Structures are given as C-alpha cells and as structure tokens.
C-alpha cells in the first residue's frame, strides 16, 4: 500500500514536470484587474522584459496603462478582439514599442501613438480616421498599412521613416498632399495608387527610385517634385495621372525612365504603318509627353537630349 502511494507521488511529479515543460517559455501569464477583457503576459523585446497586453474586447475609449503589476507595457495586441467596431478613441502610453493590427476598426476617429513606438500597426479599412502622425522611431510602413482608409486626409511622416511598402496608402481617396522627408529612400509598388484626391507630391532628396505603379491612378495630381538623388522611375509609376502638368526634378543627371512612366491621357502618340508581303504592321515612331519639366539650369540640355525626358513638351530651368 505504501509502495502505491510512493508510486502515485512520483507519477504526479512526472506529470507536473511534463506540464511545466510544455509551457511556452516566451511569456508568463499574469492576472490583473482591467475594465476590458485583456490578458497580461511577461515577454521580452530586444532583451527588455515587459508586459504584452492581449485584448479580447474593446471599449469605446481605449486607454492602455503604462504599467501593469510593476512592469512597463511594451506591446499591445488588438488583432483578436471580438468587435473592433466598438473602438472610437485609442491612447497608448510612452512605454509601448509594438502595436499589433488595428485593421477593421471602422469607427476609430482619434488615436494617439507614443513616441516610443517602433513597430507601426496595420490600419487597413479604418474608414473614419482623418489624420495620422507617424512617430519618429518608426522606420517602415508595412504592406497595405493604410489601404482603404478612405477618410484619411492628413499624414505627418516621422523623422526616421525610410521605407513605404507595397500598397501602404492604396485607395486613400481623401489624401490631398504628400511631402516625404529626406529619410525616405524606398517607395514600393502601388504605394499610393488610387489616391484620387492627391494634388501634389514632393518625394524628398533621399528617394533613389520610384517603383512601378507607385502613384498610378492618382488622377488629381497636378504638380510633382522629385529630389536631387533620384536615379530611376519604373514603368507605369505615374500611369493615368491625367492632370499632371508640371514636374520639377532636382537630379542633375536624368534618371532612368521608361516611356510608360508618365503614361497618361496627356501623352500623344503618332504612328507609322509599314507593309510587308505577309501582313501590315503598325509601329510607334514618335510620342509627346504633355507635361512641363523643370530641371537644374546646368542640366537642361542633358534632359532635352534624353530619348524619353526629351519628349516632355517644354523643358526649362528651375
């Protein structure tokens, strides 16, 4: 009988060890009082120990605490919240460095991001948000970050931003002006495509390349300013920007460019027809890009002699 008790004791110990070994070593759950449903876990970020808050429900006004049980709140995850439409106002404390997705918060009208933030959340389909300020510590806006934010009118970029990823602002139909800081060196494909209210764009001096379809379908753009370090514009980058009338380019040497980079309704083409014994064929012989181009005074002749830049209707000094 005694032997059975000892056996059961050791069996219990073994089961306990198995249970403990199966626990995820990356976090420790904590219990704390909250006005909304949230779970606190101790996690590590770049060697720093702190709290991650996992919300399963959202209130009308979310005020994230700076500390929980003596630990700073470093991460906030809202992606798994049941009803994101209940959130109208959100405030995050200065301790937070990571905020997971806010996508689907269709009634969010006001949000305050901390200066400590490094990982910016996806905000796809936040259709009532009108203004955003990107904190200075954020260096990248991820794929589709603001896609479909149809009320977004004003955006202020942070001082460390260098990459605007694919379709980051695609379909932001209320956005009227873009002024990029000199830190931005990458704008990926379709980053601002379909921003139909956008009237002016200034890319800053850090941008080296504008990728395909980056501003395609921005039908209201009238003025475009390109920085001095621009080295290339890919095919279709400003496709269907039918109201673009003036491009100012500060690059001393003409950037590489495709003949479809500025393919718009203001581009006119003439063709010639050649006849062979097999069939008739039509090939393009000349075209004009009906946009005024301004460049540095010492570079005017370079642009005029370029096989594509030279197709702009007028080229003059800045």
PDB file of C-alpha atoms in Angstrom:
ATOM      1  CA  UNK A   1       0.000   0.000   0.000  1.00  0.00           C
ATOM      2  CA  UNK A   2       2.812   2.339   0.929  1.00  0.00           C
ATOM      3  CA  UNK A   3       4.530   1.478  -2.329  1.00  0.00           C
ATOM      4  CA  UNK A   4       1.413   2.505  -4.268  1.00  0.00           C
ATOM      5  CA  UNK A   5       1.353   5.889  -2.502  1.00  0.00           C
ATOM      6  CA  UNK A   6       5.005   6.453  -3.370  1.00  0.00           C
ATOM      7  CA  UNK A   7       4.321   5.444  -6.968  1.00  0.00           C
ATOM      8  CA  UNK A   8       1.389   7.861  -7.219  1.00  0.00           C
ATOM      9  CA  UNK A   9       3.526  10.629  -5.734  1.00  0.00           C
ATOM     10  CA  UNK A  10       6.256  10.186  -8.307  1.00  0.00           C
ATOM     11  CA  UNK A  11       3.646   9.846 -11.081  1.00  0.00           C
ATOM     12  CA  UNK A  12       2.203  13.217 -10.030  1.00  0.00           C
ATOM     13  CA  UNK A  13       5.662  14.770 -10.029  1.00  0.00           C
ATOM     14  CA  UNK A  14       6.387  13.460 -13.534  1.00  0.00           C
ATOM     15  CA  UNK A  15       3.080  14.797 -14.840  1.00  0.00           C
ATOM     16  CA  UNK A  16       3.824  18.170 -13.282  1.00  0.00           C
ATOM     17  CA  UNK A  17       7.227  18.297 -14.938  1.00  0.00           C
ATOM     18  CA  UNK A  18       5.701  17.411 -18.301  1.00  0.00           C
ATOM     19  CA  UNK A  19       3.105  20.162 -17.896  1.00  0.00           C
ATOM     20  CA  UNK A  20       5.729  22.746 -16.975  1.00  0.00           C
ATOM     21  CA  UNK A  21       7.977  21.714 -19.866  1.00  0.00           C
ATOM     22  CA  UNK A  22       5.083  22.227 -22.281  1.00  0.00           C
ATOM     23  CA  UNK A  23       4.512  25.804 -21.152  1.00  0.00           C
ATOM     24  CA  UNK A  24       5.590  28.400 -23.745  1.00  0.00           C
ATOM     25  CA  UNK A  25       8.868  29.797 -22.371  1.00  0.00           C
ATOM     26  CA  UNK A  26       8.343  33.061 -24.269  1.00  0.00           C
ATOM     27  CA  UNK A  27       5.777  34.508 -21.871  1.00  0.00           C
ATOM     28  CA  UNK A  28       4.281  34.221 -18.417  1.00  0.00           C
ATOM     29  CA  UNK A  29       0.584  34.925 -17.879  1.00  0.00           C
ATOM     30  CA  UNK A  30      -0.387  37.373 -15.160  1.00  0.00           C
ATOM     31  CA  UNK A  31      -3.702  38.242 -13.592  1.00  0.00           C
ATOM     32  CA  UNK A  32      -4.617  41.907 -13.255  1.00  0.00           C
ATOM     33  CA  UNK A  33      -7.793  43.944 -12.983  1.00  0.00           C
ATOM     34  CA  UNK A  34      -8.981  45.718 -16.139  1.00  0.00           C
ATOM     35  CA  UNK A  35     -12.140  47.451 -17.255  1.00  0.00           C
ATOM     36  CA  UNK A  36     -11.963  45.486 -20.524  1.00  0.00           C
ATOM     37  CA  UNK A  37     -11.072  41.906 -21.342  1.00  0.00           C
ATOM     38  CA  UNK A  38      -7.303  41.699 -21.622  1.00  0.00           C
ATOM     39  CA  UNK A  39      -4.634  39.202 -20.719  1.00  0.00           C
ATOM     40  CA  UNK A  40      -1.219  40.309 -19.480  1.00  0.00           C
ATOM     41  CA  UNK A  41       1.915  38.352 -20.281  1.00  0.00           C
ATOM     42  CA  UNK A  42       5.557  38.933 -19.465  1.00  0.00           C
ATOM     43  CA  UNK A  43       7.513  38.972 -22.714  1.00  0.00           C
ATOM     44  CA  UNK A  44      10.919  40.112 -23.940  1.00  0.00           C
ATOM     45  CA  UNK A  45      11.735  42.675 -26.623  1.00  0.00           C
ATOM     46  CA  UNK A  46      15.366  43.251 -27.573  1.00  0.00           C
ATOM     47  CA  UNK A  47      16.394  41.911 -24.196  1.00  0.00           C
ATOM     48  CA  UNK A  48      13.925  44.102 -22.304  1.00  0.00           C
ATOM     49  CA  UNK A  49      11.408  42.435 -20.019  1.00  0.00           C
ATOM     50  CA  UNK A  50       7.923  43.896 -20.030  1.00  0.00           C
ATOM     51  CA  UNK A  51       4.218  43.350 -20.450  1.00  0.00           C
ATOM     52  CA  UNK A  52       2.266  42.431 -23.561  1.00  0.00           C
ATOM     53  CA  UNK A  53      -1.468  43.098 -23.315  1.00  0.00           C
ATOM     54  CA  UNK A  54      -3.735  40.833 -25.384  1.00  0.00           C
ATOM     55  CA  UNK A  55      -7.207  42.363 -25.728  1.00  0.00           C
ATOM     56  CA  UNK A  56     -10.200  40.157 -26.497  1.00  0.00           C
ATOM     57  CA  UNK A  57     -12.725  43.019 -26.313  1.00  0.00           C
ATOM     58  CA  UNK A  58     -12.515  46.752 -26.942  1.00  0.00           C
ATOM     59  CA  UNK A  59     -14.298  49.654 -25.259  1.00  0.00           C
ATOM     60  CA  UNK A  60     -15.488  52.939 -26.782  1.00  0.00           C
ATOM     61  CA  UNK A  61     -12.320  54.618 -25.452  1.00  0.00           C
ATOM     62  CA  UNK A  62      -9.205  52.506 -25.036  1.00  0.00           C
ATOM     63  CA  UNK A  63      -6.673  53.883 -22.554  1.00  0.00           C
ATOM     64  CA  UNK A  64      -3.767  51.476 -22.312  1.00  0.00           C
ATOM     65  CA  UNK A  65      -1.956  51.621 -18.937  1.00  0.00           C
ATOM     66  CA  UNK A  66       1.754  52.393 -18.871  1.00  0.00           C
ATOM     67  CA  UNK A  67       2.460  49.745 -16.237  1.00  0.00           C
ATOM     68  CA  UNK A  68       0.875  46.513 -15.092  1.00  0.00           C
ATOM     69  CA  UNK A  69       1.968  44.963 -11.779  1.00  0.00           C
ATOM     70  CA  UNK A  70       5.205  46.934 -11.848  1.00  0.00           C
ATOM     71  CA  UNK A  71       6.132  46.062 -15.444  1.00  0.00           C
ATOM     72  CA  UNK A  72       6.100  48.541 -18.338  1.00  0.00           C
ATOM     73  CA  UNK A  73       3.647  47.769 -21.127  1.00  0.00           C
ATOM     74  CA  UNK A  74       5.768  47.195 -24.242  1.00  0.00           C
ATOM     75  CA  UNK A  75       3.318  45.563 -26.630  1.00  0.00           C
ATOM     76  CA  UNK A  76      -0.422  45.826 -27.300  1.00  0.00           C
ATOM     77  CA  UNK A  77      -2.269  43.254 -29.387  1.00  0.00           C
ATOM     78  CA  UNK A  78      -5.794  44.053 -30.560  1.00  0.00           C
ATOM     79  CA  UNK A  79      -5.939  41.725 -33.573  1.00  0.00           C
ATOM     80  CA  UNK A  80      -8.008  39.075 -31.792  1.00  0.00           C
ATOM     81  CA  UNK A  81     -10.565  41.429 -30.247  1.00  0.00           C
ATOM     82  CA  UNK A  82     -14.101  40.241 -30.983  1.00  0.00           C
ATOM     83  CA  UNK A  83     -15.715  43.512 -32.091  1.00  0.00           C
ATOM     84  CA  UNK A  84     -13.353  46.199 -33.330  1.00  0.00           C
ATOM     85  CA  UNK A  85     -16.181  48.472 -34.442  1.00  0.00           C
ATOM     86  CA  UNK A  86     -16.785  49.449 -30.801  1.00  0.00           C
ATOM     87  CA  UNK A  87     -13.482  51.382 -30.676  1.00  0.00           C
ATOM     88  CA  UNK A  88     -13.721  55.145 -31.321  1.00  0.00           C
ATOM     89  CA  UNK A  89     -10.739  56.596 -29.408  1.00  0.00           C
ATOM     90  CA  UNK A  90      -7.381  54.981 -28.548  1.00  0.00           C
ATOM     91  CA  UNK A  91      -4.480  56.261 -26.442  1.00  0.00           C
ATOM     92  CA  UNK A  92      -1.180  54.439 -25.949  1.00  0.00           C
ATOM     93  CA  UNK A  93       1.417  55.297 -23.278  1.00  0.00           C
ATOM     94  CA  UNK A  94       5.062  56.200 -23.912  1.00  0.00           C
ATOM     95  CA  UNK A  95       6.290  52.740 -22.902  1.00  0.00           C
ATOM     96  CA  UNK A  96       4.725  50.928 -25.881  1.00  0.00           C
ATOM     97  CA  UNK A  97       7.076  49.941 -28.724  1.00  0.00           C
ATOM     98  CA  UNK A  98       4.862  47.454 -30.635  1.00  0.00           C
ATOM     99  CA  UNK A  99       1.176  47.729 -31.558  1.00  0.00           C
ATOM    100  CA  UNK A 100      -0.359  44.870 -33.489  1.00  0.00           C
ATOM    101  CA  UNK A 101      -3.059  45.286 -36.121  1.00  0.00           C
ATOM    102  CA  UNK A 102      -5.813  47.889 -35.796  1.00  0.00           C
ATOM    103  CA  UNK A 103      -7.308  46.785 -39.109  1.00  0.00           C
ATOM    104  CA  UNK A 104     -11.068  46.745 -39.158  1.00  0.00           C
ATOM    105  CA  UNK A 105     -11.559  49.474 -36.538  1.00  0.00           C
ATOM    106  CA  UNK A 106     -14.081  51.154 -38.825  1.00  0.00           C
ATOM    107  CA  UNK A 107     -15.298  53.691 -36.250  1.00  0.00           C
ATOM    108  CA  UNK A 108     -11.877  54.803 -34.991  1.00  0.00           C
ATOM    109  CA  UNK A 109     -11.766  58.603 -35.251  1.00  0.00           C
ATOM    110  CA  UNK A 110      -8.961  59.600 -32.885  1.00  0.00           C
ATOM    111  CA  UNK A 111      -5.706  57.880 -31.990  1.00  0.00           C
ATOM    112  CA  UNK A 112      -2.540  58.923 -30.158  1.00  0.00           C
ATOM    113  CA  UNK A 113       0.666  56.989 -30.794  1.00  0.00           C
ATOM    114  CA  UNK A 114       3.600  57.115 -28.351  1.00  0.00           C
ATOM    115  CA  UNK A 115       6.979  58.488 -29.388  1.00  0.00           C
ATOM    116  CA  UNK A 116       8.483  55.186 -28.214  1.00  0.00           C
ATOM    117  CA  UNK A 117       6.645  53.206 -30.921  1.00  0.00           C
ATOM    118  CA  UNK A 118       8.898  51.246 -33.307  1.00  0.00           C
ATOM    119  CA  UNK A 119       6.502  48.825 -34.998  1.00  0.00           C
ATOM    120  CA  UNK A 120       3.554  50.633 -36.565  1.00  0.00           C
ATOM    121  CA  UNK A 121       0.247  48.719 -36.718  1.00  0.00           C
ATOM    122  CA  UNK A 122      -1.699  47.787 -39.831  1.00  0.00           C
ATOM    123  CA  UNK A 123      -4.751  50.046 -40.100  1.00  0.00           C
ATOM    124  CA  UNK A 124      -6.449  48.561 -43.157  1.00  0.00           C
ATOM    125  CA  UNK A 125     -10.011  49.758 -43.605  1.00  0.00           C
ATOM    126  CA  UNK A 126     -10.072  52.315 -40.771  1.00  0.00           C
ATOM    127  CA  UNK A 127     -12.571  54.293 -42.809  1.00  0.00           C
ATOM    128  CA  UNK A 128     -13.314  57.145 -40.373  1.00  0.00           C
ATOM    129  CA  UNK A 129      -9.761  58.151 -39.435  1.00  0.00           C
ATOM    130  CA  UNK A 130      -8.845  61.571 -40.892  1.00  0.00           C
ATOM    131  CA  UNK A 131      -5.393  62.390 -39.519  1.00  0.00           C
ATOM    132  CA  UNK A 132      -2.277  60.400 -38.567  1.00  0.00           C
ATOM    133  CA  UNK A 133       1.132  61.350 -37.188  1.00  0.00           C
ATOM    134  CA  UNK A 134       3.844  58.700 -37.589  1.00  0.00           C
ATOM    135  CA  UNK A 135       6.200  58.653 -34.555  1.00  0.00           C
ATOM    136  CA  UNK A 136       9.868  59.436 -35.180  1.00  0.00           C
ATOM    137  CA  UNK A 137      11.074  55.955 -34.143  1.00  0.00           C
ATOM    138  CA  UNK A 138       9.079  54.170 -36.872  1.00  0.00           C
ATOM    139  CA  UNK A 139      11.286  53.343 -39.862  1.00  0.00           C
ATOM    140  CA  UNK A 140       8.894  51.284 -42.026  1.00  0.00           C
ATOM    141  CA  UNK A 141       5.245  51.359 -43.048  1.00  0.00           C
ATOM    142  CA  UNK A 142       4.364  47.766 -43.879  1.00  0.00           C
ATOM    143  CA  UNK A 143       2.474  46.325 -46.825  1.00  0.00           C
ATOM    144  CA  UNK A 144      -1.050  47.860 -47.059  1.00  0.00           C
ATOM    145  CA  UNK A 145      -0.704  49.738 -43.737  1.00  0.00           C
ATOM    146  CA  UNK A 146      -3.375  52.362 -44.570  1.00  0.00           C
ATOM    147  CA  UNK A 147      -5.002  50.629 -47.518  1.00  0.00           C
ATOM    148  CA  UNK A 148      -8.654  51.596 -47.830  1.00  0.00           C
ATOM    149  CA  UNK A 149      -8.521  54.378 -45.221  1.00  0.00           C
ATOM    150  CA  UNK A 150     -10.888  56.452 -47.322  1.00  0.00           C
ATOM    151  CA  UNK A 151     -11.255  59.373 -44.870  1.00  0.00           C
ATOM    152  CA  UNK A 152      -7.519  59.900 -44.280  1.00  0.00           C
ATOM    153  CA  UNK A 153      -6.741  63.494 -45.282  1.00  0.00           C
ATOM    154  CA  UNK A 154      -3.553  64.390 -43.427  1.00  0.00           C
ATOM    155  CA  UNK A 155      -0.405  62.380 -42.796  1.00  0.00           C
ATOM    156  CA  UNK A 156       2.722  63.573 -41.000  1.00  0.00           C
ATOM    157  CA  UNK A 157       5.754  61.356 -41.530  1.00  0.00           C
ATOM    158  CA  UNK A 158       8.313  60.684 -38.801  1.00  0.00           C
ATOM    159  CA  UNK A 159      11.983  61.606 -38.958  1.00  0.00           C
ATOM    160  CA  UNK A 160      13.273  58.008 -39.202  1.00  0.00           C
ATOM    161  CA  UNK A 161      10.980  56.667 -41.913  1.00  0.00           C
ATOM    162  CA  UNK A 162      12.892  55.151 -44.820  1.00  0.00           C
ATOM    163  CA  UNK A 163      10.530  52.601 -46.404  1.00  0.00           C
ATOM    164  CA  UNK A 164       6.925  52.848 -47.583  1.00  0.00           C
ATOM    165  CA  UNK A 165       5.977  49.319 -48.553  1.00  0.00           C
ATOM    166  CA  UNK A 166       3.690  47.970 -51.263  1.00  0.00           C
ATOM    167  CA  UNK A 167       0.178  49.494 -51.338  1.00  0.00           C
ATOM    168  CA  UNK A 168       0.766  51.244 -48.000  1.00  0.00           C
ATOM    169  CA  UNK A 169      -1.652  54.076 -48.909  1.00  0.00           C
ATOM    170  CA  UNK A 170      -3.516  52.389 -51.747  1.00  0.00           C
ATOM    171  CA  UNK A 171      -7.071  53.642 -52.061  1.00  0.00           C
ATOM    172  CA  UNK A 172      -6.712  56.541 -49.593  1.00  0.00           C
ATOM    173  CA  UNK A 173      -9.134  58.610 -51.644  1.00  0.00           C
ATOM    174  CA  UNK A 174      -9.179  61.673 -49.352  1.00  0.00           C
ATOM    175  CA  UNK A 175      -5.401  62.185 -49.128  1.00  0.00           C
ATOM    176  CA  UNK A 176      -4.614  65.520 -50.785  1.00  0.00           C
ATOM    177  CA  UNK A 177      -0.870  66.155 -50.354  1.00  0.00           C
ATOM    178  CA  UNK A 178       2.299  64.121 -49.829  1.00  0.00           C
ATOM    179  CA  UNK A 179       5.558  65.650 -48.578  1.00  0.00           C
ATOM    180  CA  UNK A 180       8.118  62.944 -47.862  1.00  0.00           C
ATOM    181  CA  UNK A 181      11.064  63.596 -45.529  1.00  0.00           C
ATOM    182  CA  UNK A 182      14.591  63.188 -46.893  1.00  0.00           C
ATOM    183  CA  UNK A 183      14.949  59.959 -44.888  1.00  0.00           C
ATOM    184  CA  UNK A 184      12.585  58.057 -47.206  1.00  0.00           C
ATOM    185  CA  UNK A 185      14.687  56.028 -49.643  1.00  0.00           C
ATOM    186  CA  UNK A 186      12.147  53.414 -50.801  1.00  0.00           C
ATOM    187  CA  UNK A 187       8.634  53.696 -52.202  1.00  0.00           C
ATOM    188  CA  UNK A 188       7.461  50.281 -53.327  1.00  0.00           C
ATOM    189  CA  UNK A 189       4.916  49.316 -55.985  1.00  0.00           C
ATOM    190  CA  UNK A 190       1.419  50.789 -55.741  1.00  0.00           C
ATOM    191  CA  UNK A 191       2.341  52.591 -52.503  1.00  0.00           C
ATOM    192  CA  UNK A 192      -0.006  55.497 -53.316  1.00  0.00           C
ATOM    193  CA  UNK A 193      -2.030  54.008 -56.150  1.00  0.00           C
ATOM    194  CA  UNK A 194      -5.629  55.119 -56.426  1.00  0.00           C
ATOM    195  CA  UNK A 195      -5.222  58.187 -54.186  1.00  0.00           C
ATOM    196  CA  UNK A 196      -7.643  60.111 -56.371  1.00  0.00           C
ATOM    197  CA  UNK A 197      -7.675  63.356 -54.319  1.00  0.00           C
ATOM    198  CA  UNK A 198      -3.891  63.726 -54.272  1.00  0.00           C
ATOM    199  CA  UNK A 199      -2.969  67.022 -55.983  1.00  0.00           C
ATOM    200  CA  UNK A 200       0.725  67.488 -55.120  1.00  0.00           C
ATOM    201  CA  UNK A 201       3.652  65.194 -54.325  1.00  0.00           C
ATOM    202  CA  UNK A 202       7.165  66.011 -53.112  1.00  0.00           C
ATOM    203  CA  UNK A 203       9.444  62.978 -52.779  1.00  0.00           C
ATOM    204  CA  UNK A 204      12.331  64.477 -50.789  1.00  0.00           C
ATOM    205  CA  UNK A 205      16.050  64.134 -51.506  1.00  0.00           C
ATOM    206  CA  UNK A 206      16.559  60.670 -50.031  1.00  0.00           C
ATOM    207  CA  UNK A 207      14.491  58.779 -52.579  1.00  0.00           C
ATOM    208  CA  UNK A 208      16.605  56.932 -55.117  1.00  0.00           C
ATOM    209  CA  UNK A 209      13.991  55.010 -57.060  1.00  0.00           C
ATOM    210  CA  UNK A 210      10.263  55.152 -57.756  1.00  0.00           C
ATOM    211  CA  UNK A 211       8.894  51.688 -58.441  1.00  0.00           C
ATOM    212  CA  UNK A 212       6.227  50.583 -60.901  1.00  0.00           C
ATOM    213  CA  UNK A 213       2.660  51.816 -60.307  1.00  0.00           C
ATOM    214  CA  UNK A 214       3.751  53.733 -57.183  1.00  0.00           C
ATOM    215  CA  UNK A 215       1.368  56.614 -57.969  1.00  0.00           C
ATOM    216  CA  UNK A 216      -0.762  55.016 -60.667  1.00  0.00           C
ATOM    217  CA  UNK A 217      -4.326  56.228 -60.892  1.00  0.00           C
ATOM    218  CA  UNK A 218      -3.698  59.402 -58.872  1.00  0.00           C
ATOM    219  CA  UNK A 219      -5.858  61.326 -61.300  1.00  0.00           C
ATOM    220  CA  UNK A 220      -5.808  64.670 -59.466  1.00  0.00           C
ATOM    221  CA  UNK A 221      -2.036  65.175 -59.230  1.00  0.00           C
ATOM    222  CA  UNK A 222      -1.047  68.490 -60.808  1.00  0.00           C
ATOM    223  CA  UNK A 223       2.482  69.090 -59.508  1.00  0.00           C
ATOM    224  CA  UNK A 224       5.315  66.668 -58.797  1.00  0.00           C
ATOM    225  CA  UNK A 225       8.671  67.493 -57.188  1.00  0.00           C
ATOM    226  CA  UNK A 226      11.463  64.922 -57.486  1.00  0.00           C
ATOM    227  CA  UNK A 227      14.581  65.077 -55.282  1.00  0.00           C
ATOM    228  CA  UNK A 228      18.193  65.503 -56.333  1.00  0.00           C
ATOM    229  CA  UNK A 229      19.223  61.885 -55.637  1.00  0.00           C
ATOM    230  CA  UNK A 230      16.563  60.224 -57.777  1.00  0.00           C
ATOM    231  CA  UNK A 231      18.176  57.713 -60.141  1.00  0.00           C
ATOM    232  CA  UNK A 232      15.209  55.972 -61.741  1.00  0.00           C
ATOM    233  CA  UNK A 233      11.452  55.812 -62.375  1.00  0.00           C
ATOM    234  CA  UNK A 234       9.965  52.457 -63.340  1.00  0.00           C
ATOM    235  CA  UNK A 235       7.239  51.685 -65.882  1.00  0.00           C
ATOM    236  CA  UNK A 236       3.773  52.942 -65.011  1.00  0.00           C
ATOM    237  CA  UNK A 237       4.918  54.794 -61.892  1.00  0.00           C
ATOM    238  CA  UNK A 238       2.630  57.759 -62.749  1.00  0.00           C
ATOM    239  CA  UNK A 239       0.305  55.931 -65.097  1.00  0.00           C
ATOM    240  CA  UNK A 240      -3.132  57.553 -65.550  1.00  0.00           C
ATOM    241  CA  UNK A 241      -2.114  60.715 -63.656  1.00  0.00           C
ATOM    242  CA  UNK A 242      -4.090  62.599 -66.260  1.00  0.00           C
ATOM    243  CA  UNK A 243      -3.966  66.064 -64.624  1.00  0.00           C
ATOM    244  CA  UNK A 244      -0.222  66.174 -64.080  1.00  0.00           C
ATOM    245  CA  UNK A 245       1.001  69.395 -65.697  1.00  0.00           C
ATOM    246  CA  UNK A 246       4.352  70.211 -64.037  1.00  0.00           C
ATOM    247  CA  UNK A 247       7.297  68.048 -62.964  1.00  0.00           C
ATOM    248  CA  UNK A 248      10.251  69.610 -61.162  1.00  0.00           C
ATOM    249  CA  UNK A 249      13.280  67.327 -60.992  1.00  0.00           C
ATOM    250  CA  UNK A 250      16.363  68.354 -58.990  1.00  0.00           C
ATOM    251  CA  UNK A 251      18.529  65.458 -60.235  1.00  0.00           C
ATOM    252  CA  UNK A 252      21.436  66.844 -62.244  1.00  0.00           C
ATOM    253  CA  UNK A 253      21.668  63.714 -64.385  1.00  0.00           C
ATOM    254  CA  UNK A 254      18.437  62.482 -65.985  1.00  0.00           C
ATOM    255  CA  UNK A 255      17.146  59.480 -64.000  1.00  0.00           C
ATOM    256  CA  UNK A 256      16.489  56.279 -65.901  1.00  0.00           C
ATOM    257  CA  UNK A 257      12.908  56.252 -67.103  1.00  0.00           C
ATOM    258  CA  UNK A 258      10.521  54.077 -69.101  1.00  0.00           C
ATOM    259  CA  UNK A 259       8.370  55.557 -71.852  1.00  0.00           C
ATOM    260  CA  UNK A 260       5.297  54.422 -69.853  1.00  0.00           C
ATOM    261  CA  UNK A 261       6.437  56.005 -66.564  1.00  0.00           C
ATOM    262  CA  UNK A 262       4.199  59.001 -67.274  1.00  0.00           C
ATOM    263  CA  UNK A 263       1.698  57.236 -69.499  1.00  0.00           C
ATOM    264  CA  UNK A 264      -1.411  59.407 -69.251  1.00  0.00           C
ATOM    265  CA  UNK A 265      -4.165  60.819 -71.408  1.00  0.00           C
ATOM    266  CA  UNK A 266      -1.847  63.815 -71.902  1.00  0.00           C
ATOM    267  CA  UNK A 267       0.616  61.636 -73.808  1.00  0.00           C
ATOM    268  CA  UNK A 268       0.077  61.755 -77.557  1.00  0.00           C
ATOM    269  CA  UNK A 269       1.500  59.246 -79.982  1.00  0.00           C
ATOM    270  CA  UNK A 270       1.965  59.247 -83.722  1.00  0.00           C
ATOM    271  CA  UNK A 271       2.431  56.013 -85.636  1.00  0.00           C
ATOM    272  CA  UNK A 272       3.659  54.853 -88.989  1.00  0.00           C
ATOM    273  CA  UNK A 273       2.448  51.853 -90.971  1.00  0.00           C
ATOM    274  CA  UNK A 274       4.808  49.572 -92.813  1.00  0.00           C
ATOM    275  CA  UNK A 275       3.632  46.973 -95.315  1.00  0.00           C
ATOM    276  CA  UNK A 276       5.262  43.593 -95.816  1.00  0.00           C
ATOM    277  CA  UNK A 277       4.380  40.679 -98.097  1.00  0.00           C
ATOM    278  CA  UNK A 278       2.921  38.794 -95.110  1.00  0.00           C
ATOM    279  CA  UNK A 279       0.874  41.431 -93.260  1.00  0.00           C
ATOM    280  CA  UNK A 280       0.552  45.065 -92.355  1.00  0.00           C
ATOM    281  CA  UNK A 281       2.289  46.132 -89.160  1.00  0.00           C
ATOM    282  CA  UNK A 282       1.987  49.333 -87.166  1.00  0.00           C
ATOM    283  CA  UNK A 283       4.854  50.580 -85.087  1.00  0.00           C
ATOM    284  CA  UNK A 284       5.300  53.594 -82.881  1.00  0.00           C
ATOM    285  CA  UNK A 285       7.584  56.263 -84.324  1.00  0.00           C
ATOM    286  CA  UNK A 286       7.148  59.268 -82.032  1.00  0.00           C
ATOM    287  CA  UNK A 287       5.247  60.488 -78.992  1.00  0.00           C
ATOM    288  CA  UNK A 288       4.943  63.581 -76.818  1.00  0.00           C
ATOM    289  CA  UNK A 289       4.511  63.806 -73.061  1.00  0.00           C
ATOM    290  CA  UNK A 290       2.335  66.867 -72.489  1.00  0.00           C
ATOM    291  CA  UNK A 291       3.942  67.882 -69.203  1.00  0.00           C
ATOM    292  CA  UNK A 292       6.216  70.843 -68.440  1.00  0.00           C
ATOM    293  CA  UNK A 293       9.565  69.818 -66.994  1.00  0.00           C
ATOM    294  CA  UNK A 294      11.820  71.992 -64.824  1.00  0.00           C
ATOM    295  CA  UNK A 295      15.400  70.917 -64.063  1.00  0.00           C
ATOM    296  CA  UNK A 296      18.668  72.475 -62.789  1.00  0.00           C
ATOM    297  CA  UNK A 297      19.985  75.123 -65.196  1.00  0.00           C
ATOM    298  CA  UNK A 298      23.181  73.185 -65.921  1.00  0.00           C
ATOM    299  CA  UNK A 299      21.144  70.084 -66.854  1.00  0.00           C
ATOM    300  CA  UNK A 300      18.625  71.494 -69.317  1.00  0.00           C
ATOM    301  CA  UNK A 301      20.497  70.234 -72.393  1.00  0.00           C
ATOM    302  CA  UNK A 302      21.001  66.783 -70.854  1.00  0.00           C
ATOM    303  CA  UNK A 303      17.260  66.385 -70.406  1.00  0.00           C
ATOM    304  CA  UNK A 304      16.460  67.793 -73.831  1.00  0.00           C
ATOM    305  CA  UNK A 305      18.823  65.289 -75.454  1.00  0.00           C
ATOM    306  CA  UNK A 306      17.477  62.321 -73.466  1.00  0.00           C
ATOM    307  CA  UNK A 307      15.407  59.920 -75.595  1.00  0.00           C
ATOM    308  CA  UNK A 308      12.467  59.945 -73.138  1.00  0.00           C
ATOM    309  CA  UNK A 309      12.842  63.057 -70.955  1.00  0.00           C
ATOM    310  CA  UNK A 310      13.283  64.954 -74.190  1.00  0.00           C
ATOM    311  CA  UNK A 311       9.669  64.094 -75.109  1.00  0.00           C
ATOM    312  CA  UNK A 312       8.254  66.484 -72.476  1.00  0.00           C
ATOM    313  CA  UNK A 313       6.567  69.432 -74.207  1.00  0.00           C
ATOM    314  CA  UNK A 314       8.755  72.037 -72.508  1.00  0.00           C
ATOM    315  CA  UNK A 315      11.999  71.793 -70.546  1.00  0.00           C
ATOM    316  CA  UNK A 316      13.262  74.821 -68.629  1.00  0.00           C
ATOM    317  CA  UNK A 317      15.471  75.656 -65.682  1.00  0.00           C
ATOM    318  CA  UNK A 318      14.200  75.679 -62.127  1.00  0.00           C
TER     319      UNK A 318
END
